[in-house]
Tab-separated table of C-alpha atoms in Angstrom:
chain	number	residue	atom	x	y	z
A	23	UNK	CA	-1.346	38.736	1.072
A	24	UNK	CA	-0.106	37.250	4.376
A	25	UNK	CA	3.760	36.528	4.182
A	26	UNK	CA	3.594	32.865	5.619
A	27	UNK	CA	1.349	32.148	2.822
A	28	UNK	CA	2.990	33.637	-0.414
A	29	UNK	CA	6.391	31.714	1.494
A	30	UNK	CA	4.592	28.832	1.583
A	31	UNK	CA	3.439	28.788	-1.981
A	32	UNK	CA	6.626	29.646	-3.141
A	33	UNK	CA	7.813	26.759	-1.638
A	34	UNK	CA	5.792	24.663	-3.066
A	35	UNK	CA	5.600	25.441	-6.576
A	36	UNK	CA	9.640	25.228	-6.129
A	37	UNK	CA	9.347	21.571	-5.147
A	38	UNK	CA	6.962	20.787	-7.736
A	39	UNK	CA	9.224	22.096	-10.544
A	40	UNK	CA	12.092	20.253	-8.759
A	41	UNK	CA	10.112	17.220	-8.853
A	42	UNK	CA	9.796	17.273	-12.529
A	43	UNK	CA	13.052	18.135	-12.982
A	44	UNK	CA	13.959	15.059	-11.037
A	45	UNK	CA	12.456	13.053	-13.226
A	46	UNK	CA	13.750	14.237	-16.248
A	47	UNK	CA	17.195	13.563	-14.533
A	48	UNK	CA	16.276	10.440	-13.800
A	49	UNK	CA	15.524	9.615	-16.921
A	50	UNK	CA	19.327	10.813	-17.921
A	51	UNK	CA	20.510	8.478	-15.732
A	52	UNK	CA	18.818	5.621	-16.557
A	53	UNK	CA	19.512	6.203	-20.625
A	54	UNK	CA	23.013	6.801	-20.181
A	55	UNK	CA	23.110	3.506	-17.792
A	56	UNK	CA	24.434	5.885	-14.729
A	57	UNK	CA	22.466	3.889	-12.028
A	58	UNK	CA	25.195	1.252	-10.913
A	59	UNK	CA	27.740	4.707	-11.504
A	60	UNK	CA	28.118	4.517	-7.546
A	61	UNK	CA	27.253	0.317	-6.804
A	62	UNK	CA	26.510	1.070	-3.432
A	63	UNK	CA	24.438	3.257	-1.440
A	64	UNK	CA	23.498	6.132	0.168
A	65	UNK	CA	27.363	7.001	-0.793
A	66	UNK	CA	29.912	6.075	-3.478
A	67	UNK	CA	32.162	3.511	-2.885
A	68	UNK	CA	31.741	4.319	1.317
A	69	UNK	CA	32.364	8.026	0.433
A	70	UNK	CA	29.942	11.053	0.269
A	71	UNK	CA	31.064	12.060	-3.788
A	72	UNK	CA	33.356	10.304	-6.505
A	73	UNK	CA	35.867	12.383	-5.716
A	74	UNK	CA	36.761	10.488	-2.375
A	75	UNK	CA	36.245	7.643	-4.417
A	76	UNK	CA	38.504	8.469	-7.200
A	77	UNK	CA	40.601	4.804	-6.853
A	78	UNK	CA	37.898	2.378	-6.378
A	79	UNK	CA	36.376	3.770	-9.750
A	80	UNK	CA	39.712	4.051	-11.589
A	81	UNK	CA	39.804	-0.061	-10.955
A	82	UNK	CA	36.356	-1.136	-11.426
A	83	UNK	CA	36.989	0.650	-14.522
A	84	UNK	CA	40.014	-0.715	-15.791
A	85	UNK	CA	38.495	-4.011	-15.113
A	86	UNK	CA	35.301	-3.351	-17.419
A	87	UNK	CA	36.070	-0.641	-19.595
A	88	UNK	CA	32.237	-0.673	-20.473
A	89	UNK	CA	30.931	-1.526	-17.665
A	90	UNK	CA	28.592	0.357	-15.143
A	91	UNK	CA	31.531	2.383	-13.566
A	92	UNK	CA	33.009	5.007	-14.891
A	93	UNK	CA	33.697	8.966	-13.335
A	94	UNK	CA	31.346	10.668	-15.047
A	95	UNK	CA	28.530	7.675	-14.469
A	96	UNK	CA	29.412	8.323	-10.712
A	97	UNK	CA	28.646	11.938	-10.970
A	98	UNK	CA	25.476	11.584	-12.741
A	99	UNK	CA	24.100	9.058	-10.406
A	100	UNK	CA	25.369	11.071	-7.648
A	101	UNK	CA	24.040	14.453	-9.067
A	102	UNK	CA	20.871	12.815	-8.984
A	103	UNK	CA	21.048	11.310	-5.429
A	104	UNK	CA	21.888	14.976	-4.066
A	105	UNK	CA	18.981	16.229	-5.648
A	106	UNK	CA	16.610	13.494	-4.170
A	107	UNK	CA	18.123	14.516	-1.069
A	108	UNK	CA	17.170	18.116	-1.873
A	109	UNK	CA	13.806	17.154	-2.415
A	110	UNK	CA	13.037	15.719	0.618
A	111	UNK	CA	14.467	17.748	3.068
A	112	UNK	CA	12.233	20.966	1.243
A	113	UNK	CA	9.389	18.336	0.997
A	114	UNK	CA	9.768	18.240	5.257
A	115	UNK	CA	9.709	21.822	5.669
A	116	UNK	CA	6.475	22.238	3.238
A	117	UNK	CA	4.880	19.831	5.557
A	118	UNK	CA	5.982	21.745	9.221
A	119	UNK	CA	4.939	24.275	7.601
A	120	UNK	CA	1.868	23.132	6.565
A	121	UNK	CA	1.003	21.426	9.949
A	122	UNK	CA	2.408	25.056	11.878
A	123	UNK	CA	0.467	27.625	9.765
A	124	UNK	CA	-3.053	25.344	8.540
A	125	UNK	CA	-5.056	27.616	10.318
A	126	UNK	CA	-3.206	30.860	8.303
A	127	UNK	CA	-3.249	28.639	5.047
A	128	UNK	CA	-6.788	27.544	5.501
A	129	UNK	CA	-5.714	24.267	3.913
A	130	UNK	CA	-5.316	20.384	5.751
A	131	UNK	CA	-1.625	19.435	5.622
A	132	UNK	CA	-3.140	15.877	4.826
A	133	UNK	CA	-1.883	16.405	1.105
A	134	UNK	CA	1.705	17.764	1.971
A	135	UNK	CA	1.890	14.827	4.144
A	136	UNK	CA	0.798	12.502	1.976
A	137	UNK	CA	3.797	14.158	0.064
A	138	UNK	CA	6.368	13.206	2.205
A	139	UNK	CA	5.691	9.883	2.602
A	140	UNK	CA	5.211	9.252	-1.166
A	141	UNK	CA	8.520	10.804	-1.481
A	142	UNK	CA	10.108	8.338	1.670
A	143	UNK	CA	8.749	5.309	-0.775
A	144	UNK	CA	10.647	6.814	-3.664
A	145	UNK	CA	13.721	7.121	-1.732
A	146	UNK	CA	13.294	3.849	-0.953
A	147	UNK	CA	12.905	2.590	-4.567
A	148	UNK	CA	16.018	4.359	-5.146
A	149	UNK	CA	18.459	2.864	-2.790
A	150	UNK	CA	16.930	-0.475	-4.082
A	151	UNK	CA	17.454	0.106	-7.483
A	152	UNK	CA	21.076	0.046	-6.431
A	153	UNK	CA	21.371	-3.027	-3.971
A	154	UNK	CA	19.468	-4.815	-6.434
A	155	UNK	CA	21.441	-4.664	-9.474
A	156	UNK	CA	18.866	-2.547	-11.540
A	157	UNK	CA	16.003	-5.120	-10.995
A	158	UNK	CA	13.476	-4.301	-13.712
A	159	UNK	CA	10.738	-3.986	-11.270
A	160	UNK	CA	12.530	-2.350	-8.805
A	161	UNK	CA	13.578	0.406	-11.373
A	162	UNK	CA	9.841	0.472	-13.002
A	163	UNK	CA	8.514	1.014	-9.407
A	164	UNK	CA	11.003	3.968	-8.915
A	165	UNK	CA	10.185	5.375	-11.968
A	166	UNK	CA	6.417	5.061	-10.758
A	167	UNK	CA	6.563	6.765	-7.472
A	168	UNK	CA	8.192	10.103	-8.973
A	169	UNK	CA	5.371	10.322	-10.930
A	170	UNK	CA	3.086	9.903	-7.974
A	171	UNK	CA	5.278	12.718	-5.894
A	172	UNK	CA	4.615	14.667	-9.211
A	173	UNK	CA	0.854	14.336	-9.020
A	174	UNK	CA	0.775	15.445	-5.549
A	175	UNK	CA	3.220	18.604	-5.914
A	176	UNK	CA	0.847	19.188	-9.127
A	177	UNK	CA	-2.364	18.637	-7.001
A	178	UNK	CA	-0.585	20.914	-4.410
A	179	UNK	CA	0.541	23.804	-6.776
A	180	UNK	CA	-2.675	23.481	-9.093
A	181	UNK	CA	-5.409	24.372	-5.692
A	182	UNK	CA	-2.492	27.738	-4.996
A	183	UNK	CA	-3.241	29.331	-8.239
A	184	UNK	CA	-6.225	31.335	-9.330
A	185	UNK	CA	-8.127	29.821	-11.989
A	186	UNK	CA	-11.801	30.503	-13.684
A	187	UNK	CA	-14.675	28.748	-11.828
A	188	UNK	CA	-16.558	25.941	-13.436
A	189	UNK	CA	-19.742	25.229	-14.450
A	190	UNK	CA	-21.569	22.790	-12.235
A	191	UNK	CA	-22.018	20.524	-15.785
A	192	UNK	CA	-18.391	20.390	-16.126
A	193	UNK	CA	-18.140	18.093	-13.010
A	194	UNK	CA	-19.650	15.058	-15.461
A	195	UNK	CA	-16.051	14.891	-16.753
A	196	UNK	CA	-14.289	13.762	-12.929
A	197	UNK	CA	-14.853	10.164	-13.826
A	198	UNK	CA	-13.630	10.057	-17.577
A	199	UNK	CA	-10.756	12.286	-16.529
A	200	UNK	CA	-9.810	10.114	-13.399
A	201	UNK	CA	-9.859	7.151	-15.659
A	202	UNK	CA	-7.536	8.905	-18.380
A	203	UNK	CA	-5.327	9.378	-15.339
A	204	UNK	CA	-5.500	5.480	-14.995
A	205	UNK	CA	-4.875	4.553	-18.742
A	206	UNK	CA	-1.693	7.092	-18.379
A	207	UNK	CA	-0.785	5.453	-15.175
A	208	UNK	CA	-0.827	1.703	-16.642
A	209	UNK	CA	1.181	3.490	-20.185
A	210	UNK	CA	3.876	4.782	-18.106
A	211	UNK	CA	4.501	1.847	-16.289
A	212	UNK	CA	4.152	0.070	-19.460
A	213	UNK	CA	7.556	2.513	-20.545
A	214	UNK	CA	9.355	2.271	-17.940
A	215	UNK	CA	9.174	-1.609	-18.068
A	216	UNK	CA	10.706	-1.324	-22.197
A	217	UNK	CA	13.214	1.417	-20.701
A	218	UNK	CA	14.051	-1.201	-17.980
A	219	UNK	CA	14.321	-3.942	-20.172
A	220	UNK	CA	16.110	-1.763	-22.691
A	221	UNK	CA	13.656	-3.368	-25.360
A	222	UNK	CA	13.233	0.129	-26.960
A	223	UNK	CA	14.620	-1.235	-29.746
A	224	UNK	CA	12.887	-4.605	-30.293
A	225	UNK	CA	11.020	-3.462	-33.179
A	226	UNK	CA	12.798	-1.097	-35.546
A	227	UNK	CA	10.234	-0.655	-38.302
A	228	UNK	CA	6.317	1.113	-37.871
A	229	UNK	CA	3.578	0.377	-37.439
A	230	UNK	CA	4.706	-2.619	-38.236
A	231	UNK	CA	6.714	-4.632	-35.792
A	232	UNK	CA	9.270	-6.524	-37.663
A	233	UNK	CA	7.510	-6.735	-40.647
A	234	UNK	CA	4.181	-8.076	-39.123
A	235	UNK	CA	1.359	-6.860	-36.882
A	236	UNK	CA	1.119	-9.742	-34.815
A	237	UNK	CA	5.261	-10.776	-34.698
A	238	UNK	CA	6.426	-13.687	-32.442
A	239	UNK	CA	6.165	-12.996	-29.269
A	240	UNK	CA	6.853	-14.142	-25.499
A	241	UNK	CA	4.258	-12.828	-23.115
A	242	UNK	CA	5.267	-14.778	-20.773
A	243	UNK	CA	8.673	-14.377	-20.202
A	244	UNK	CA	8.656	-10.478	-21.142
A	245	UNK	CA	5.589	-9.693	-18.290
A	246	UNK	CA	7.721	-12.028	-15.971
A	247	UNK	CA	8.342	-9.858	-12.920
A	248	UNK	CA	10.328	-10.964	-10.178
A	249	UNK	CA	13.587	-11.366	-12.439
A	250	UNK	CA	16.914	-9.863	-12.554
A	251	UNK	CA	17.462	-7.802	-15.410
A	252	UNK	CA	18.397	-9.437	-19.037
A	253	UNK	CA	17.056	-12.593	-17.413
A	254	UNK	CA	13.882	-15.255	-16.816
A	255	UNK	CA	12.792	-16.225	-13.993
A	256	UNK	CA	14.960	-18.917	-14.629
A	257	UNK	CA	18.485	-17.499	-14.976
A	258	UNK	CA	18.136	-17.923	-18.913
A	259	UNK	CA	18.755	-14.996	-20.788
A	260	UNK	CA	15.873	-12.701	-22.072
A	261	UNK	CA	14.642	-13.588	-25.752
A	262	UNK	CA	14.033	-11.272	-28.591
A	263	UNK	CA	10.838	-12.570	-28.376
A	264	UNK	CA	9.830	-11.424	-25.099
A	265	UNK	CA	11.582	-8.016	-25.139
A	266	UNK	CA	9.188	-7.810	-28.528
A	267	UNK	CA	6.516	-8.378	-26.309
A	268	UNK	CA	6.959	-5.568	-24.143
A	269	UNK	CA	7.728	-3.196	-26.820
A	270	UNK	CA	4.186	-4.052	-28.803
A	271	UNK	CA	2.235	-3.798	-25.820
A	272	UNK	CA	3.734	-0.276	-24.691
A	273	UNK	CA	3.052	0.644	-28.495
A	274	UNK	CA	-0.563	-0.520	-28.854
A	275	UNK	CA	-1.533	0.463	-25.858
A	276	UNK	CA	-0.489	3.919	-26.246
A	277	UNK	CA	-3.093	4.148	-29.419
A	278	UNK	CA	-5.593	3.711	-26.557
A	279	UNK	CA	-4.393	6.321	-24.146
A	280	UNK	CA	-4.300	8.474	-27.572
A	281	UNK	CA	-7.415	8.141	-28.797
A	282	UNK	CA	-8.776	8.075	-25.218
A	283	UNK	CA	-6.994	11.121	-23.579
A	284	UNK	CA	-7.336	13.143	-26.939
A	285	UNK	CA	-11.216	13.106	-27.115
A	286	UNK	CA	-11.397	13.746	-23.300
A	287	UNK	CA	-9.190	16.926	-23.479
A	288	UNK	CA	-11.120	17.974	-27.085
A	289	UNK	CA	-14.524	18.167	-25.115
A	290	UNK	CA	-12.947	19.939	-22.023
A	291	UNK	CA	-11.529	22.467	-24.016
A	292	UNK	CA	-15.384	23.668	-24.671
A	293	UNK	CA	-14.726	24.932	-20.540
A	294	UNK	CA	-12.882	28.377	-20.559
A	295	UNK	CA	-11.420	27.564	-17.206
A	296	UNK	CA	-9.898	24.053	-18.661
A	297	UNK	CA	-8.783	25.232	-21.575
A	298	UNK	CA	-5.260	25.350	-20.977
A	299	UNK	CA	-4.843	22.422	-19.405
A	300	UNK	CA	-7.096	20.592	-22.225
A	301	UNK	CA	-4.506	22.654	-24.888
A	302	UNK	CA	-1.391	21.111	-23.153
A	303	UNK	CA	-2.574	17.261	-23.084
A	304	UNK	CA	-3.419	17.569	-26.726
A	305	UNK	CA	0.215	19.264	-27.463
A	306	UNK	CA	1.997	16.651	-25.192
A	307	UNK	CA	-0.117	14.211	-27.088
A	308	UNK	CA	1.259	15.227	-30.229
A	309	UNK	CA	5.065	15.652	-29.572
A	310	UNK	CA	4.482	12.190	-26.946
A	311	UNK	CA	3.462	10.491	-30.564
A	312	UNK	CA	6.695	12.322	-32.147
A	313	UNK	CA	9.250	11.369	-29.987
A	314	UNK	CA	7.887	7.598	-30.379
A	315	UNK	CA	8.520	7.428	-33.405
A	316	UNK	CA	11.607	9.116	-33.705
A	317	UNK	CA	13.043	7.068	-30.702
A	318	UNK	CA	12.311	3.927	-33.461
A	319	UNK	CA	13.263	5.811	-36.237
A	320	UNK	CA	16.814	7.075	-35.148
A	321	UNK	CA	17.731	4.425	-32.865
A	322	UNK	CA	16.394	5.818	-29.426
A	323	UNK	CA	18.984	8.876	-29.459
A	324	UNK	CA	19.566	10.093	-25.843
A	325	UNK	CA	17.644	13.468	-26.182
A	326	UNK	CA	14.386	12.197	-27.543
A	327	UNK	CA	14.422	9.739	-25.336
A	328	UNK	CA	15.117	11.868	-22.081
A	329	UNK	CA	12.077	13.718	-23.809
A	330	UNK	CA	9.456	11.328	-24.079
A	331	UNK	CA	9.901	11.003	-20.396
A	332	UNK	CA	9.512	14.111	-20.307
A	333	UNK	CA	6.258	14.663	-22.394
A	334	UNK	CA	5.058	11.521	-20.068
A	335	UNK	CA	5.333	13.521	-16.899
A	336	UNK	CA	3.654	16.327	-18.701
A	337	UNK	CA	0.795	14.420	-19.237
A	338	UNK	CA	0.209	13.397	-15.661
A	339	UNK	CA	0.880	17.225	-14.654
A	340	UNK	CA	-2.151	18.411	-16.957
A	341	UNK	CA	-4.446	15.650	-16.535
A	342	UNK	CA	-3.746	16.185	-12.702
A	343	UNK	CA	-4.531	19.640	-13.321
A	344	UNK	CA	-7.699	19.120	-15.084
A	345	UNK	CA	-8.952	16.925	-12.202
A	346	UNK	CA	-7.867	19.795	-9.640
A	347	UNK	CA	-10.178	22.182	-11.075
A	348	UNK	CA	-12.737	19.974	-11.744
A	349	UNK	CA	-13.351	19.231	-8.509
A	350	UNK	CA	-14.087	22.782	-7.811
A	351	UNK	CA	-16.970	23.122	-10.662
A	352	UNK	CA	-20.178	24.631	-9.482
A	353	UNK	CA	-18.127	26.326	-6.524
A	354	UNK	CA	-19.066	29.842	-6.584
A	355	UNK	CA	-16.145	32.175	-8.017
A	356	UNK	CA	-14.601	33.161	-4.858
A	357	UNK	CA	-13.887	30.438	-3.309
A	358	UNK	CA	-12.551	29.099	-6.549
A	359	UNK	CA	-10.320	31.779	-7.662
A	360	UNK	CA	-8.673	32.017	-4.008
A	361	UNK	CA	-8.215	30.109	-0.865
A	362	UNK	CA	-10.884	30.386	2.362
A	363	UNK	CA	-10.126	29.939	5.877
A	364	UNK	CA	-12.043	26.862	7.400
């Protein structure tokens, strides 16, 4: 195989494992409340690590012991703005490379492209999450965009590996599978708005939800969205009543994308070339359902909960997957199991 290519792929199946371990970090830092760690931004406290920082944390520290700012907050949040930074600058050399070799690669760097400026919006999400105070939508849309820059890395890595061709039947399922992407799309942003809102916790008991399957609830003021966080629109403080509401809807609605995404990957598994893929949505299904519950159960322990992230951004790298290679059904086998010059 020609050198600039296995580099190349190499590269990119490095970023796309980076990505998702980005935003399992992430996560880490938004369950352990690390994301005001460092209050400013790009650095911490005007410096490039906590450690030239050291005094300005000491005091905002000593003036809220359990507050935002502490050392190890700092680190974490800075851990995870090195590795953005990481990301990136490999994200820019996929795409010169992409752009330099495309005739070698026989692939459009319109994809890698589209890469880098998903992951310029992210980075942009990020320093806002700072400047504005952990703004629930702010920190929702963050959470959104990595899983976009996962999609593409996954859309990127997926068309690099050899797979089984398809039947031309099995292109029936682009549609249904496109719109399980969209159900898992509206779900995630669904959980990161009850991670934002820290209303993880708003109903300790299943399936009821406080005793009741239709509980008091404020629609209104828990689907507000231009708000600061623990607040209304109008500088009130947040009810139990709304943070209920955004807990039962993320709950329900995850019986849909359930049901929904479980059926789908059932009848693709009957494709020998999908089959994997089809196996891993129903597994991350499964242990997505388990690590639900026990968030409820035990009180939304730090593990599970970086883990249901987790088994979230699984599920957009299969169904991604899935839609990869079923765009390529009724190709003939060669051009499916490898990549052509065009």
């Amino acid at each position: 195989m020609d050198p600039v290519i296995q580099r190349y792929r190499k590269l990119v199946f490095f970023i796309w494992f980076l990505t998702l371990d980005l935003i399992m970090f992430g996560a880490f830092v938004r369950l352990t409340d690390s994301g005001l760690g460092c209050p400013d931004w790009p650095g911490c406290y005007g410096s490039a690590s906590p450690l030239g920082s050291l005094s300005d944390i000491h005091a905002a520290n000593q003036a809220m012991p359990f507050g935002p700012v502490s050392l190890s907050k700092a680190w974490i949040e800075m851990i995870h703005r090195y590795a953005g930074s990481i990301l990136g600058l490999l994200i820019i050399v996929m795409v010169y490379m992409a752009w330099r070799h495309r005739d070698r690669l026989g692939r459009s760097p319109a994809l890698a492209t589209a890469a880098l400026v998903v992951v310029c919006v992210q980075g942009a999400f990020g320093a806002w999450t700072v400047t504005h105070q952990l703004m629930p939508v702010v920190v929702t849309a963050h959470l959104l965009f990595g899983m976009v820059t996962l999609a593409v890395m996954t859309w990127l890595a997926a068309r690099e590996r050899p797979y089984r061709p398809l039947s031309a039947q099995a292109a029936r399922w682009r549609g249904w599978t496109m719109g399980g992407l969209a159900l898992l799309t509206v779900q995630i942003a669904l959980g990161g708005w009850v991670s934002t809102n820290y209303a993880a916790l708003a109903c300790m008991d299943f399936p009821t939800c406080h005793g009741q399957w239709l509980p008091p609830m404020d629609f209104a003021g828990g689907f507000s969205i231009i708000r600061a966080l623990g607040e209304l629109p109008s500088g009130e403080m947040i009810s139990q009543y709304a943070l209920t509401a955004i807990h039962w809807v993320h709950r329900n609605f995850a019986f849909v994308v359930f049901i929904y995404m479980g059926i789908l990957a059932a009848r693709l598994r009957s494709e020998r070339g999908l089959r994997a893929p089809a196996n891993l949505v129903l597994g991350l299904l499964l242990a997505q359902l388990l690590t639900g519950l026990t968030t409820i159960f035990f009180e939304w322990p730090l593990l599970i909960a970086v883990l249901h992230n987790g088994g979230a951004a699984g599920l957009v790298l299969a169904t991604v997957t899935l839609l990869v290679r079923l765009f390529t059904a009724g190709q003939p086998a060669l051009r499916a199991l490898a990549p052509q010059p065009v």
